[in-house]
Amino acid sequence: MSSSPRFDRGHTDDLMAFLMASPSPYHAVATAAERLEKAGFRQVAETASWDGTSGGKYVLRGGAIVAWYVPEGAEAHTPYRIVGAHTDSPNLRVKPLPDTGAYGWRQVAVEIYGGTLLNTWLDRDLGLAGRISLAGGTHRLVNIDRPLLRVPQLAVHLDRSANPDGLKLDRQKHMQPIWGLGDVEEGDLIRFVAEEAGVDADDIIGWDLMPHPVEPPAYLGRDRELLAGPRMDNLLSVHAATAALAAVAGQPDAELPYIPVMAAFDHEENGSQSDTGADGPLLGTVLERSVFARGGTYEDRARAFAGTVCLSSDTGHAVHPNYAERHDPTHHPVVNGGPILKVNVNMRYATDGSGRAVFAEACGRAGVPWQTFVSNNSMPCGTTIGPITAARHGIQTVDIGVAILSMHSARELCGADDPYLLANALSAFLAG
């Protein structure tokens, strides 16, 4: 059993920078990879032959990253300690034919991604980010991080029922952002993106673009004890996992009884069923190839997986002071109370009593307080990559996270201490 690195409030400051650098899943994995490179990790190609050398390695695929550190002398059947998270957030995504508009307004056609709170995207200054696909099969990241788009709300004078009866938004008609004046011109948006990216518009043959709020994260409250920002579901966990893995990889190899892993997937917000989602083969393939690259057999693979534990780290619900009746009456997670253990007996979360013990032990070693979350019985429960990981790979999985407010809003709210408390718990878990 090894000691684990310690994080403090500086980790939360760094989270703010990570959020700003990661306006899309593609940027998030690039930012994580850059940080891992500085910690000595190296990228390995899925199409290359892998060797069994020790050290830190990572695989990038679209908006997903899997990184792992093999200690010197690790055996082929050495189990893994995995922190799983996801890189995507509910938002708006640019359609294949993006140029639209009416009545002298130029607009961008968007599709709704995931279960976003639509009203939080209204009257907000938005940039545009993502990746473009170029002729020849290459990709380039794009981040236009300045006010470019806006989804304007209808004035209350023209909708007198908005306040007494609640705002009603049509996902098709009311969510198309404006970005200028004039006649609609086919290809206009992509020509603009090409100019911003410094490429020829004719070379762009595909795109995965999405608006993002340009307002930076900020401390909030009288004593700056809160943090408001975009995409904390679930880049808060991706950032903590990246920091924890890099820190644990810096410890003496002899102190690491497991192979620590960080897996951040795309498409969790719409079911995880993609080649970069948790319901795809990416994680299992990486773990298996690592076993076989170290000279292992299928028996070694089975032994390694049987001893493996995954913490599925995703945000959860803090008790809301204005809607306390929506929460379980005896479970009220609070911000800055430490990470939460997420429990659902119907396996919408993968936690069981054995997993609870693993998490509690890690928090105890880290000196981190923790809380428990369960849903109100009269409310449907959300889910995570946890049950998918457990079922797909036969790996013991525990669902945890940080309690927040305004989940799936364009701008979410957490406690300023919770990000580094989570990182301390994750590093203790990875260190074994």
GROMACS .gro file of C-alpha atoms in nm:
model
  432
    1MET     CA    1   0.000   0.000   0.000
    2SER     CA    2   0.150   0.334  -0.104
    3SER     CA    3   0.096   0.692   0.000
    4SER     CA    4  -0.075   0.913  -0.254
    5PRO     CA    5  -0.001   1.266  -0.375
    6ARG     CA    6  -0.196   1.556  -0.224
    7PHE     CA    7  -0.383   1.833  -0.406
    8ASP     CA    8  -0.505   2.165  -0.265
    9ARG     CA    9  -0.702   2.471  -0.382
   10GLY     CA   10  -0.448   2.523  -0.659
   11HIS     CA   11  -0.604   2.217  -0.824
   12THR     CA   12  -0.934   2.406  -0.851
   13ASP     CA   13  -0.755   2.702  -1.010
   14ASP     CA   14  -0.607   2.458  -1.260
   15LEU     CA   15  -0.952   2.309  -1.327
   16MET     CA   16  -1.069   2.650  -1.442
   17ALA     CA   17  -0.786   2.664  -1.696
   18PHE     CA   18  -0.867   2.308  -1.808
   19LEU     CA   19  -1.232   2.399  -1.868
   20MET     CA   20  -1.136   2.701  -2.076
   21ALA     CA   21  -0.893   2.495  -2.285
   22SER     CA   22  -1.153   2.222  -2.347
   23PRO     CA   23  -1.463   2.359  -2.525
   24SER     CA   24  -1.525   2.023  -2.699
   25PRO     CA   25  -1.448   1.656  -2.627
   26TYR     CA   26  -1.169   1.671  -2.886
   27HIS     CA   27  -1.006   1.961  -2.705
   28ALA     CA   28  -1.053   1.789  -2.370
   29VAL     CA   29  -0.855   1.480  -2.472
   30ALA     CA   30  -0.588   1.695  -2.639
   31THR     CA   31  -0.552   1.898  -2.320
   32ALA     CA   32  -0.534   1.583  -2.106
   33ALA     CA   33  -0.278   1.430  -2.343
   34GLU     CA   34  -0.062   1.742  -2.328
   35ARG     CA   35  -0.056   1.723  -1.950
   36LEU     CA   36   0.027   1.354  -1.954
   37GLU     CA   37   0.311   1.416  -2.201
   38LYS     CA   38   0.461   1.660  -1.952
   39ALA     CA   39   0.444   1.381  -1.692
   40GLY     CA   40   0.642   1.148  -1.920
   41PHE     CA   41   0.362   0.958  -2.092
   42ARG     CA   42   0.386   0.882  -2.462
   43GLN     CA   43   0.118   0.821  -2.722
   44VAL     CA   44   0.090   0.478  -2.880
   45ALA     CA   45  -0.095   0.420  -3.206
   46GLU     CA   46  -0.368   0.159  -3.217
   47THR     CA   47  -0.244   0.051  -3.558
   48ALA     CA   48   0.112  -0.010  -3.434
   49SER     CA   49   0.257  -0.315  -3.261
   50TRP     CA   50   0.279  -0.259  -2.885
   51ASP     CA   51   0.572  -0.357  -2.668
   52GLY     CA   52   0.576  -0.458  -2.304
   53THR     CA   53   0.794  -0.179  -2.176
   54SER     CA   54   0.712  -0.003  -1.852
   55GLY     CA   55   0.611   0.362  -1.820
   56GLY     CA   56   0.319   0.583  -1.908
   57LYS     CA   57   0.128   0.539  -2.234
   58TYR     CA   58  -0.196   0.664  -2.381
   59VAL     CA   59  -0.428   0.610  -2.677
   60LEU     CA   60  -0.634   0.885  -2.841
   61ARG     CA   61  -0.942   0.810  -3.046
   62GLY     CA   62  -1.169   1.099  -3.139
   63GLY     CA   63  -1.307   1.246  -2.817
   64ALA     CA   64  -1.179   0.959  -2.599
   65ILE     CA   65  -0.849   0.889  -2.424
   66VAL     CA   66  -0.723   0.585  -2.234
   67ALA     CA   67  -0.396   0.631  -2.043
   68TRP     CA   68  -0.211   0.384  -1.821
   69TYR     CA   69   0.115   0.352  -1.632
   70VAL     CA   70   0.298   0.017  -1.618
   71PRO     CA   71   0.534   0.003  -1.317
   72GLU     CA   72   0.873  -0.157  -1.363
   73GLY     CA   73   0.842  -0.529  -1.295
   74ALA     CA   74   0.465  -0.546  -1.333
   75GLU     CA   75   0.353  -0.898  -1.417
   76ALA     CA   76   0.121  -0.988  -1.702
   77HIS     CA   77  -0.161  -1.066  -1.456
   78THR     CA   78  -0.119  -0.747  -1.249
   79PRO     CA   79  -0.468  -0.601  -1.194
   80TYR     CA   80  -0.570  -0.250  -1.299
   81ARG     CA   81  -0.707   0.039  -1.098
   82ILE     CA   82  -0.922   0.246  -1.336
   83VAL     CA   83  -1.084   0.586  -1.310
   84GLY     CA   84  -1.353   0.624  -1.576
   85ALA     CA   85  -1.514   0.951  -1.686
   86HIS     CA   86  -1.660   1.114  -1.995
   87THR     CA   87  -1.557   1.409  -2.208
   88ASP     CA   88  -1.890   1.515  -2.360
   89SER     CA   89  -2.148   1.755  -2.217
   90PRO     CA   90  -2.506   1.829  -2.326
   91ASN     CA   91  -2.497   2.113  -2.577
   92LEU     CA   92  -2.582   2.224  -2.931
   93ARG     CA   93  -2.412   2.064  -3.234
   94VAL     CA   94  -2.381   2.211  -3.585
   95LYS     CA   95  -2.580   2.024  -3.850
   96PRO     CA   96  -2.433   1.892  -4.180
   97LEU     CA   97  -2.599   2.179  -4.372
   98PRO     CA   98  -2.539   2.460  -4.125
   99ASP     CA   99  -2.636   2.773  -4.318
  100THR     CA  100  -2.989   2.890  -4.248
  101GLY     CA  101  -3.178   3.204  -4.153
  102ALA     CA  102  -3.481   3.423  -4.223
  103TYR     CA  103  -3.597   3.784  -4.240
  104GLY     CA  104  -3.248   3.922  -4.288
  105TRP     CA  105  -3.089   3.719  -4.008
  106ARG     CA  106  -2.813   3.469  -4.077
  107GLN     CA  107  -2.836   3.167  -3.848
  108VAL     CA  108  -2.662   2.835  -3.786
  109ALA     CA  109  -2.863   2.513  -3.793
  110VAL     CA  110  -2.797   2.311  -3.480
  111GLU     CA  111  -2.909   1.980  -3.335
  112ILE     CA  112  -2.967   1.923  -2.963
  113TYR     CA  113  -2.706   1.692  -2.809
  114GLY     CA  114  -2.796   1.505  -2.491
  115GLY     CA  115  -3.035   1.622  -2.220
  116THR     CA  116  -2.936   1.986  -2.206
  117LEU     CA  117  -3.139   2.248  -2.021
  118LEU     CA  118  -3.241   2.444  -2.329
  119ASN     CA  119  -3.325   2.770  -2.152
  120THR     CA  120  -2.967   2.801  -2.021
  121TRP     CA  121  -2.843   2.850  -2.379
  122LEU     CA  122  -3.064   3.155  -2.436
  123ASP     CA  123  -2.917   3.507  -2.452
  124ARG     CA  124  -2.565   3.376  -2.389
  125ASP     CA  125  -2.255   3.476  -2.588
  126LEU     CA  126  -2.132   3.166  -2.765
  127GLY     CA  127  -1.812   3.070  -2.945
  128LEU     CA  128  -1.766   2.776  -3.179
  129ALA     CA  129  -1.529   2.483  -3.133
  130GLY     CA  130  -1.464   2.124  -3.233
  131ARG     CA  131  -1.272   1.956  -3.509
  132ILE     CA  132  -1.266   1.970  -3.886
  133SER     CA  133  -1.182   1.674  -4.106
  134LEU     CA  134  -0.953   1.746  -4.399
  135ALA     CA  135  -0.880   1.577  -4.728
  136GLY     CA  136  -0.631   1.298  -4.672
  137GLY     CA  137  -0.787   1.183  -4.346
  138THR     CA  138  -0.633   1.436  -4.107
  139HIS     CA  139  -0.814   1.643  -3.845
  140ARG     CA  140  -0.760   1.986  -3.699
  141LEU     CA  141  -0.898   2.137  -3.380
  142VAL     CA  142  -1.082   2.467  -3.404
  143ASN     CA  143  -1.164   2.703  -3.118
  144ILE     CA  144  -1.326   3.037  -3.198
  145ASP     CA  145  -1.334   3.155  -2.840
  146ARG     CA  146  -1.509   3.488  -2.873
  147PRO     CA  147  -1.873   3.602  -2.895
  148LEU     CA  148  -1.993   3.473  -3.231
  149LEU     CA  149  -2.337   3.317  -3.184
  150ARG     CA  150  -2.645   3.387  -2.973
  151VAL     CA  151  -2.982   3.216  -2.926
  152PRO     CA  152  -3.209   3.515  -2.861
  153GLN     CA  153  -3.508   3.473  -2.634
  154LEU     CA  154  -3.845   3.616  -2.729
  155ALA     CA  155  -3.923   3.938  -2.545
  156VAL     CA  156  -4.172   3.901  -2.261
  157HIS     CA  157  -4.395   4.159  -2.434
  158LEU     CA  158  -4.451   3.901  -2.710
  159ASP     CA  159  -4.500   3.608  -2.471
  160ARG     CA  160  -4.690   3.728  -2.168
  161SER     CA  161  -4.733   3.368  -2.047
  162ALA     CA  162  -4.359   3.303  -2.015
  163ASN     CA  163  -4.339   3.404  -1.648
  164PRO     CA  164  -4.668   3.272  -1.502
  165ASP     CA  165  -4.689   2.953  -1.709
  166GLY     CA  166  -4.323   2.875  -1.774
  167LEU     CA  167  -4.109   2.911  -2.083
  168LYS     CA  168  -4.190   2.663  -2.359
  169LEU     CA  169  -3.921   2.605  -2.620
  170ASP     CA  170  -3.952   2.415  -2.946
  171ARG     CA  171  -3.625   2.229  -3.000
  172GLN     CA  172  -3.637   2.285  -3.376
  173LYS     CA  173  -3.777   2.636  -3.411
  174HIS     CA  174  -3.643   2.823  -3.109
  175MET     CA  175  -3.283   2.701  -3.064
  176GLN     CA  176  -3.116   2.813  -3.389
  177PRO     CA  177  -2.851   3.076  -3.303
  178ILE     CA  178  -2.800   3.396  -3.500
  179TRP     CA  179  -2.452   3.497  -3.614
  180GLY     CA  180  -2.502   3.787  -3.851
  181LEU     CA  181  -2.715   3.984  -4.092
  182GLY     CA  182  -2.779   3.938  -4.461
  183ASP     CA  183  -2.883   3.672  -4.706
  184VAL     CA  184  -2.816   3.306  -4.636
  185GLU     CA  185  -2.521   3.174  -4.836
  186GLU     CA  186  -2.449   2.805  -4.866
  187GLY     CA  187  -2.102   2.721  -4.735
  188ASP     CA  188  -2.071   3.052  -4.550
  189LEU     CA  189  -2.009   2.908  -4.202
  190ILE     CA  190  -1.750   2.655  -4.314
  191ARG     CA  191  -1.566   2.918  -4.517
  192PHE     CA  192  -1.551   3.129  -4.202
  193VAL     CA  193  -1.428   2.833  -3.995
  194ALA     CA  194  -1.165   2.754  -4.258
  195GLU     CA  195  -1.035   3.109  -4.244
  196GLU     CA  196  -1.015   3.093  -3.865
  197ALA     CA  197  -0.833   2.759  -3.883
  198GLY     CA  198  -0.595   2.874  -4.155
  199VAL     CA  199  -0.697   2.611  -4.409
  200ASP     CA  200  -0.858   2.612  -4.751
  201ALA     CA  201  -1.236   2.569  -4.728
  202ASP     CA  202  -1.224   2.320  -5.017
  203ASP     CA  203  -1.005   2.093  -4.804
  204ILE     CA  204  -1.270   2.062  -4.531
  205ILE     CA  205  -1.476   1.750  -4.600
  206GLY     CA  206  -1.633   1.700  -4.258
  207TRP     CA  207  -1.686   1.873  -3.924
  208ASP     CA  208  -1.789   1.812  -3.565
  209LEU     CA  209  -1.856   2.161  -3.437
  210MET     CA  210  -2.044   2.290  -3.136
  211PRO     CA  211  -2.122   2.628  -2.977
  212HIS     CA  212  -1.981   2.691  -2.630
  213PRO     CA  213  -2.026   2.969  -2.373
  214VAL     CA  214  -1.731   3.206  -2.378
  215GLU     CA  215  -1.782   3.333  -2.023
  216PRO     CA  216  -1.490   3.198  -1.817
  217PRO     CA  217  -1.529   2.994  -1.497
  218ALA     CA  218  -1.539   3.203  -1.180
  219TYR     CA  219  -1.534   3.169  -0.805
  220LEU     CA  220  -1.867   3.269  -0.656
  221GLY     CA  221  -2.002   3.359  -0.314
  222ARG     CA  222  -1.906   3.582  -0.024
  223ASP     CA  223  -1.604   3.368   0.060
  224ARG     CA  224  -1.539   3.237  -0.292
  225GLU     CA  225  -1.641   2.892  -0.170
  226LEU     CA  226  -1.828   2.805  -0.490
  227LEU     CA  227  -1.719   2.757  -0.851
  228ALA     CA  228  -1.939   2.831  -1.154
  229GLY     CA  229  -1.837   2.715  -1.498
  230PRO     CA  230  -1.924   2.521  -1.813
  231ARG     CA  231  -1.889   2.148  -1.882
  232MET     CA  232  -1.814   2.046  -1.524
  233ASP     CA  233  -2.030   1.743  -1.608
  234ASN     CA  234  -1.797   1.579  -1.667
  235LEU     CA  235  -1.466   1.756  -1.734
  236LEU     CA  236  -1.431   1.806  -1.359
  237SER     CA  237  -1.376   1.429  -1.334
  238VAL     CA  238  -1.157   1.412  -1.646
  239HIS     CA  239  -0.932   1.681  -1.502
  240ALA     CA  240  -0.912   1.513  -1.161
  241ALA     CA  241  -0.837   1.174  -1.317
  242THR     CA  242  -0.564   1.319  -1.539
  243ALA     CA  243  -0.400   1.496  -1.246
  244ALA     CA  244  -0.424   1.189  -1.023
  245LEU     CA  245  -0.278   0.954  -1.285
  246ALA     CA  246   0.012   1.190  -1.361
  247ALA     CA  247   0.088   1.229  -0.992
  248VAL     CA  248   0.070   0.857  -0.914
  249ALA     CA  249   0.297   0.780  -1.212
  250GLY     CA  250   0.559   1.000  -1.047
  251GLN     CA  251   0.583   0.773  -0.743
  252PRO     CA  252   0.843   0.494  -0.706
  253ASP     CA  253   0.732   0.194  -0.912
  254ALA     CA  254   0.786  -0.041  -0.617
  255GLU     CA  255   0.501   0.134  -0.433
  256LEU     CA  256   0.242   0.064  -0.703
  257PRO     CA  257   0.070  -0.276  -0.662
  258TYR     CA  258  -0.169  -0.208  -0.952
  259ILE     CA  259  -0.150  -0.061  -1.301
  260PRO     CA  260  -0.326   0.279  -1.275
  261VAL     CA  261  -0.553   0.374  -1.567
  262MET     CA  262  -0.755   0.676  -1.671
  263ALA     CA  263  -1.031   0.622  -1.930
  264ALA     CA  264  -1.233   0.922  -2.053
  265PHE     CA  265  -1.502   0.835  -2.307
  266ASP     CA  266  -1.719   1.034  -2.546
  267HIS     CA  267  -2.097   1.009  -2.600
  268GLU     CA  268  -2.200   0.927  -2.243
  269GLU     CA  269  -2.475   1.187  -2.264
  270ASN     CA  270  -2.653   0.995  -2.539
  271GLY     CA  271  -2.599   0.634  -2.437
  272SER     CA  272  -2.226   0.558  -2.484
  273GLN     CA  273  -2.286   0.348  -2.794
  274SER     CA  274  -2.006   0.447  -3.029
  275ASP     CA  275  -1.649   0.346  -3.103
  276THR     CA  276  -1.536   0.613  -2.854
  277GLY     CA  277  -1.810   0.547  -2.597
  278ALA     CA  278  -1.793   0.332  -2.286
  279ASP     CA  279  -2.020   0.074  -2.449
  280GLY     CA  280  -1.762   0.022  -2.724
  281PRO     CA  281  -1.457  -0.206  -2.709
  282LEU     CA  282  -1.192   0.064  -2.659
  283LEU     CA  283  -1.115   0.012  -2.289
  284GLY     CA  284  -1.119  -0.367  -2.303
  285THR     CA  285  -0.899  -0.371  -2.612
  286VAL     CA  286  -0.640  -0.144  -2.451
  287LEU     CA  287  -0.627  -0.346  -2.130
  288GLU     CA  288  -0.601  -0.676  -2.315
  289ARG     CA  289  -0.329  -0.551  -2.548
  290SER     CA  290  -0.132  -0.429  -2.247
  291VAL     CA  291  -0.152  -0.777  -2.091
  292PHE     CA  292  -0.048  -0.949  -2.414
  293ALA     CA  293   0.229  -0.697  -2.484
  294ARG     CA  294   0.385  -0.799  -2.152
  295GLY     CA  295   0.389  -1.161  -2.265
  296GLY     CA  296   0.063  -1.257  -2.099
  297THR     CA  297  -0.189  -1.522  -2.198
  298TYR     CA  298  -0.567  -1.528  -2.189
  299GLU     CA  299  -0.533  -1.674  -1.839
  300ASP     CA  300  -0.329  -1.370  -1.736
  301ARG     CA  301  -0.592  -1.144  -1.890
  302ALA     CA  302  -0.867  -1.318  -1.691
  303ARG     CA  303  -0.667  -1.292  -1.367
  304ALA     CA  304  -0.593  -0.923  -1.427
  305PHE     CA  305  -0.957  -0.837  -1.498
  306ALA     CA  306  -1.078  -1.037  -1.198
  307GLY     CA  307  -0.865  -0.824  -0.966
  308THR     CA  308  -0.946  -0.493  -1.135
  309VAL     CA  309  -1.163  -0.218  -0.987
  310CYS     CA  310  -1.300   0.086  -1.171
  311LEU     CA  311  -1.423   0.409  -1.014
  312SER     CA  312  -1.678   0.562  -1.251
  313SER     CA  313  -1.644   0.930  -1.166
  314ASP     CA  314  -1.927   1.157  -1.277
  315THR     CA  315  -2.107   1.453  -1.126
  316GLY     CA  316  -2.413   1.397  -0.907
  317HIS     CA  317  -2.684   1.605  -0.749
  318ALA     CA  318  -2.624   1.823  -0.446
  319VAL     CA  319  -2.937   1.893  -0.244
  320HIS     CA  320  -3.110   2.196  -0.397
  321PRO     CA  321  -3.232   2.447  -0.136
  322ASN     CA  322  -3.528   2.549  -0.352
  323TYR     CA  323  -3.634   2.195  -0.445
  324ALA     CA  324  -3.541   1.984  -0.143
  325GLU     CA  325  -3.853   1.770  -0.192
  326ARG     CA  326  -3.705   1.632  -0.516
  327HIS     CA  327  -3.426   1.462  -0.318
  328ASP     CA  328  -3.428   1.155  -0.097
  329PRO     CA  329  -3.537   1.275   0.249
  330THR     CA  330  -3.245   1.108   0.430
  331HIS     CA  331  -2.965   1.162   0.177
  332HIS     CA  332  -2.868   1.526   0.123
  333PRO     CA  333  -2.521   1.560  -0.034
  334VAL     CA  334  -2.381   1.909   0.009
  335VAL     CA  335  -2.115   2.095  -0.186
  336ASN     CA  336  -1.768   2.100  -0.029
  337GLY     CA  337  -1.867   1.788   0.164
  338GLY     CA  338  -1.636   1.565  -0.035
  339PRO     CA  339  -1.707   1.321  -0.319
  340ILE     CA  340  -2.029   1.124  -0.326
  341LEU     CA  341  -2.084   0.750  -0.348
  342LYS     CA  342  -2.374   0.695  -0.590
  343VAL     CA  343  -2.606   0.403  -0.510
  344ASN     CA  344  -2.904   0.254  -0.692
  345VAL     CA  345  -3.016  -0.102  -0.615
  346ASN     CA  346  -3.154  -0.138  -0.968
  347MET     CA  347  -2.800  -0.095  -1.098
  348ARG     CA  348  -2.844   0.240  -1.267
  349TYR     CA  349  -2.526   0.296  -1.068
  350ALA     CA  350  -2.286   0.001  -1.036
  351THR     CA  351  -2.204   0.044  -0.666
  352ASP     CA  352  -2.254  -0.244  -0.423
  353GLY     CA  353  -2.137  -0.300  -0.066
  354SER     CA  354  -1.801  -0.436  -0.175
  355GLY     CA  355  -1.743  -0.133  -0.395
  356ARG     CA  356  -1.843   0.097  -0.112
  357ALA     CA  357  -1.564  -0.056   0.097
  358VAL     CA  358  -1.304   0.008  -0.175
  359PHE     CA  359  -1.410   0.372  -0.207
  360ALA     CA  360  -1.430   0.429   0.168
  361GLU     CA  361  -1.081   0.283   0.213
  362ALA     CA  362  -0.936   0.513  -0.056
  363CYS     CA  363  -1.101   0.820   0.100
  364GLY     CA  364  -0.975   0.714   0.442
  365ARG     CA  365  -0.616   0.688   0.319
  366ALA     CA  366  -0.649   1.029   0.153
  367GLY     CA  367  -0.811   1.190   0.457
  368VAL     CA  368  -1.106   1.293   0.239
  369PRO     CA  369  -1.466   1.314   0.368
  370TRP     CA  370  -1.731   1.149   0.153
  371GLN     CA  371  -2.109   1.134   0.120
  372THR     CA  372  -2.378   0.904  -0.020
  373PHE     CA  373  -2.633   0.980  -0.289
  374VAL     CA  374  -2.951   0.790  -0.371
  375SER     CA  375  -3.247   0.914  -0.572
  376ASN     CA  376  -3.591   0.987  -0.433
  377ASN     CA  377  -3.794   0.667  -0.489
  378SER     CA  378  -4.058   0.860  -0.681
  379MET     CA  379  -3.802   0.997  -0.929
  380PRO     CA  380  -3.636   0.808  -1.216
  381CYS     CA  381  -3.263   0.764  -1.162
  382GLY     CA  382  -3.000   0.870  -1.412
  383THR     CA  383  -2.710   0.646  -1.505
  384THR     CA  384  -2.341   0.660  -1.597
  385ILE     CA  385  -2.066   0.463  -1.766
  386GLY     CA  386  -2.042   0.256  -1.446
  387PRO     CA  387  -2.298  -0.019  -1.519
  388ILE     CA  388  -2.182  -0.033  -1.881
  389THR     CA  389  -1.820  -0.084  -1.778
  390ALA     CA  390  -1.911  -0.349  -1.522
  391ALA     CA  391  -2.130  -0.546  -1.761
  392ARG     CA  392  -1.915  -0.515  -2.072
  393HIS     CA  393  -1.580  -0.604  -1.916
  394GLY     CA  394  -1.674  -0.801  -1.605
  395ILE     CA  395  -1.490  -0.545  -1.393
  396GLN     CA  396  -1.598  -0.445  -1.043
  397THR     CA  397  -1.716  -0.085  -1.075
  398VAL     CA  398  -1.812   0.180  -0.822
  399ASP     CA  399  -2.002   0.499  -0.910
  400ILE     CA  400  -1.878   0.816  -0.745
  401GLY     CA  401  -1.846   1.187  -0.826
  402VAL     CA  402  -1.883   1.543  -0.709
  403ALA     CA  403  -2.216   1.692  -0.601
  404ILE     CA  404  -2.320   1.993  -0.810
  405LEU     CA  405  -2.618   2.216  -0.885
  406SER     CA  406  -2.751   2.311  -1.230
  407MET     CA  407  -2.648   1.981  -1.388
  408HIS     CA  408  -2.679   1.988  -1.769
  409SER     CA  409  -2.697   2.366  -1.768
  410ALA     CA  410  -2.468   2.563  -1.996
  411ARG     CA  411  -2.311   2.680  -1.669
  412GLU     CA  412  -2.296   2.453  -1.364
  413LEU     CA  413  -2.209   2.508  -0.997
  414CYS     CA  414  -1.995   2.310  -0.753
  415GLY     CA  415  -1.808   2.367  -0.430
  416ALA     CA  416  -1.459   2.507  -0.475
  417ASP     CA  417  -1.306   2.243  -0.245
  418ASP     CA  418  -1.467   1.937  -0.402
  419PRO     CA  419  -1.250   1.919  -0.716
  420TYR     CA  420  -0.929   1.875  -0.517
  421LEU     CA  421  -1.097   1.647  -0.262
  422LEU     CA  422  -1.199   1.425  -0.552
  423ALA     CA  423  -0.847   1.432  -0.699
  424ASN     CA  424  -0.702   1.327  -0.362
  425ALA     CA  425  -0.945   1.036  -0.337
  426LEU     CA  426  -0.869   0.927  -0.695
  427SER     CA  427  -0.493   0.939  -0.643
  428ALA     CA  428  -0.525   0.728  -0.325
  429PHE     CA  429  -0.738   0.478  -0.518
  430LEU     CA  430  -0.497   0.457  -0.814
  431ALA     CA  431  -0.196   0.426  -0.585
  432GLY     CA  432  -0.357   0.127  -0.414
   0.00000   0.00000   0.00000
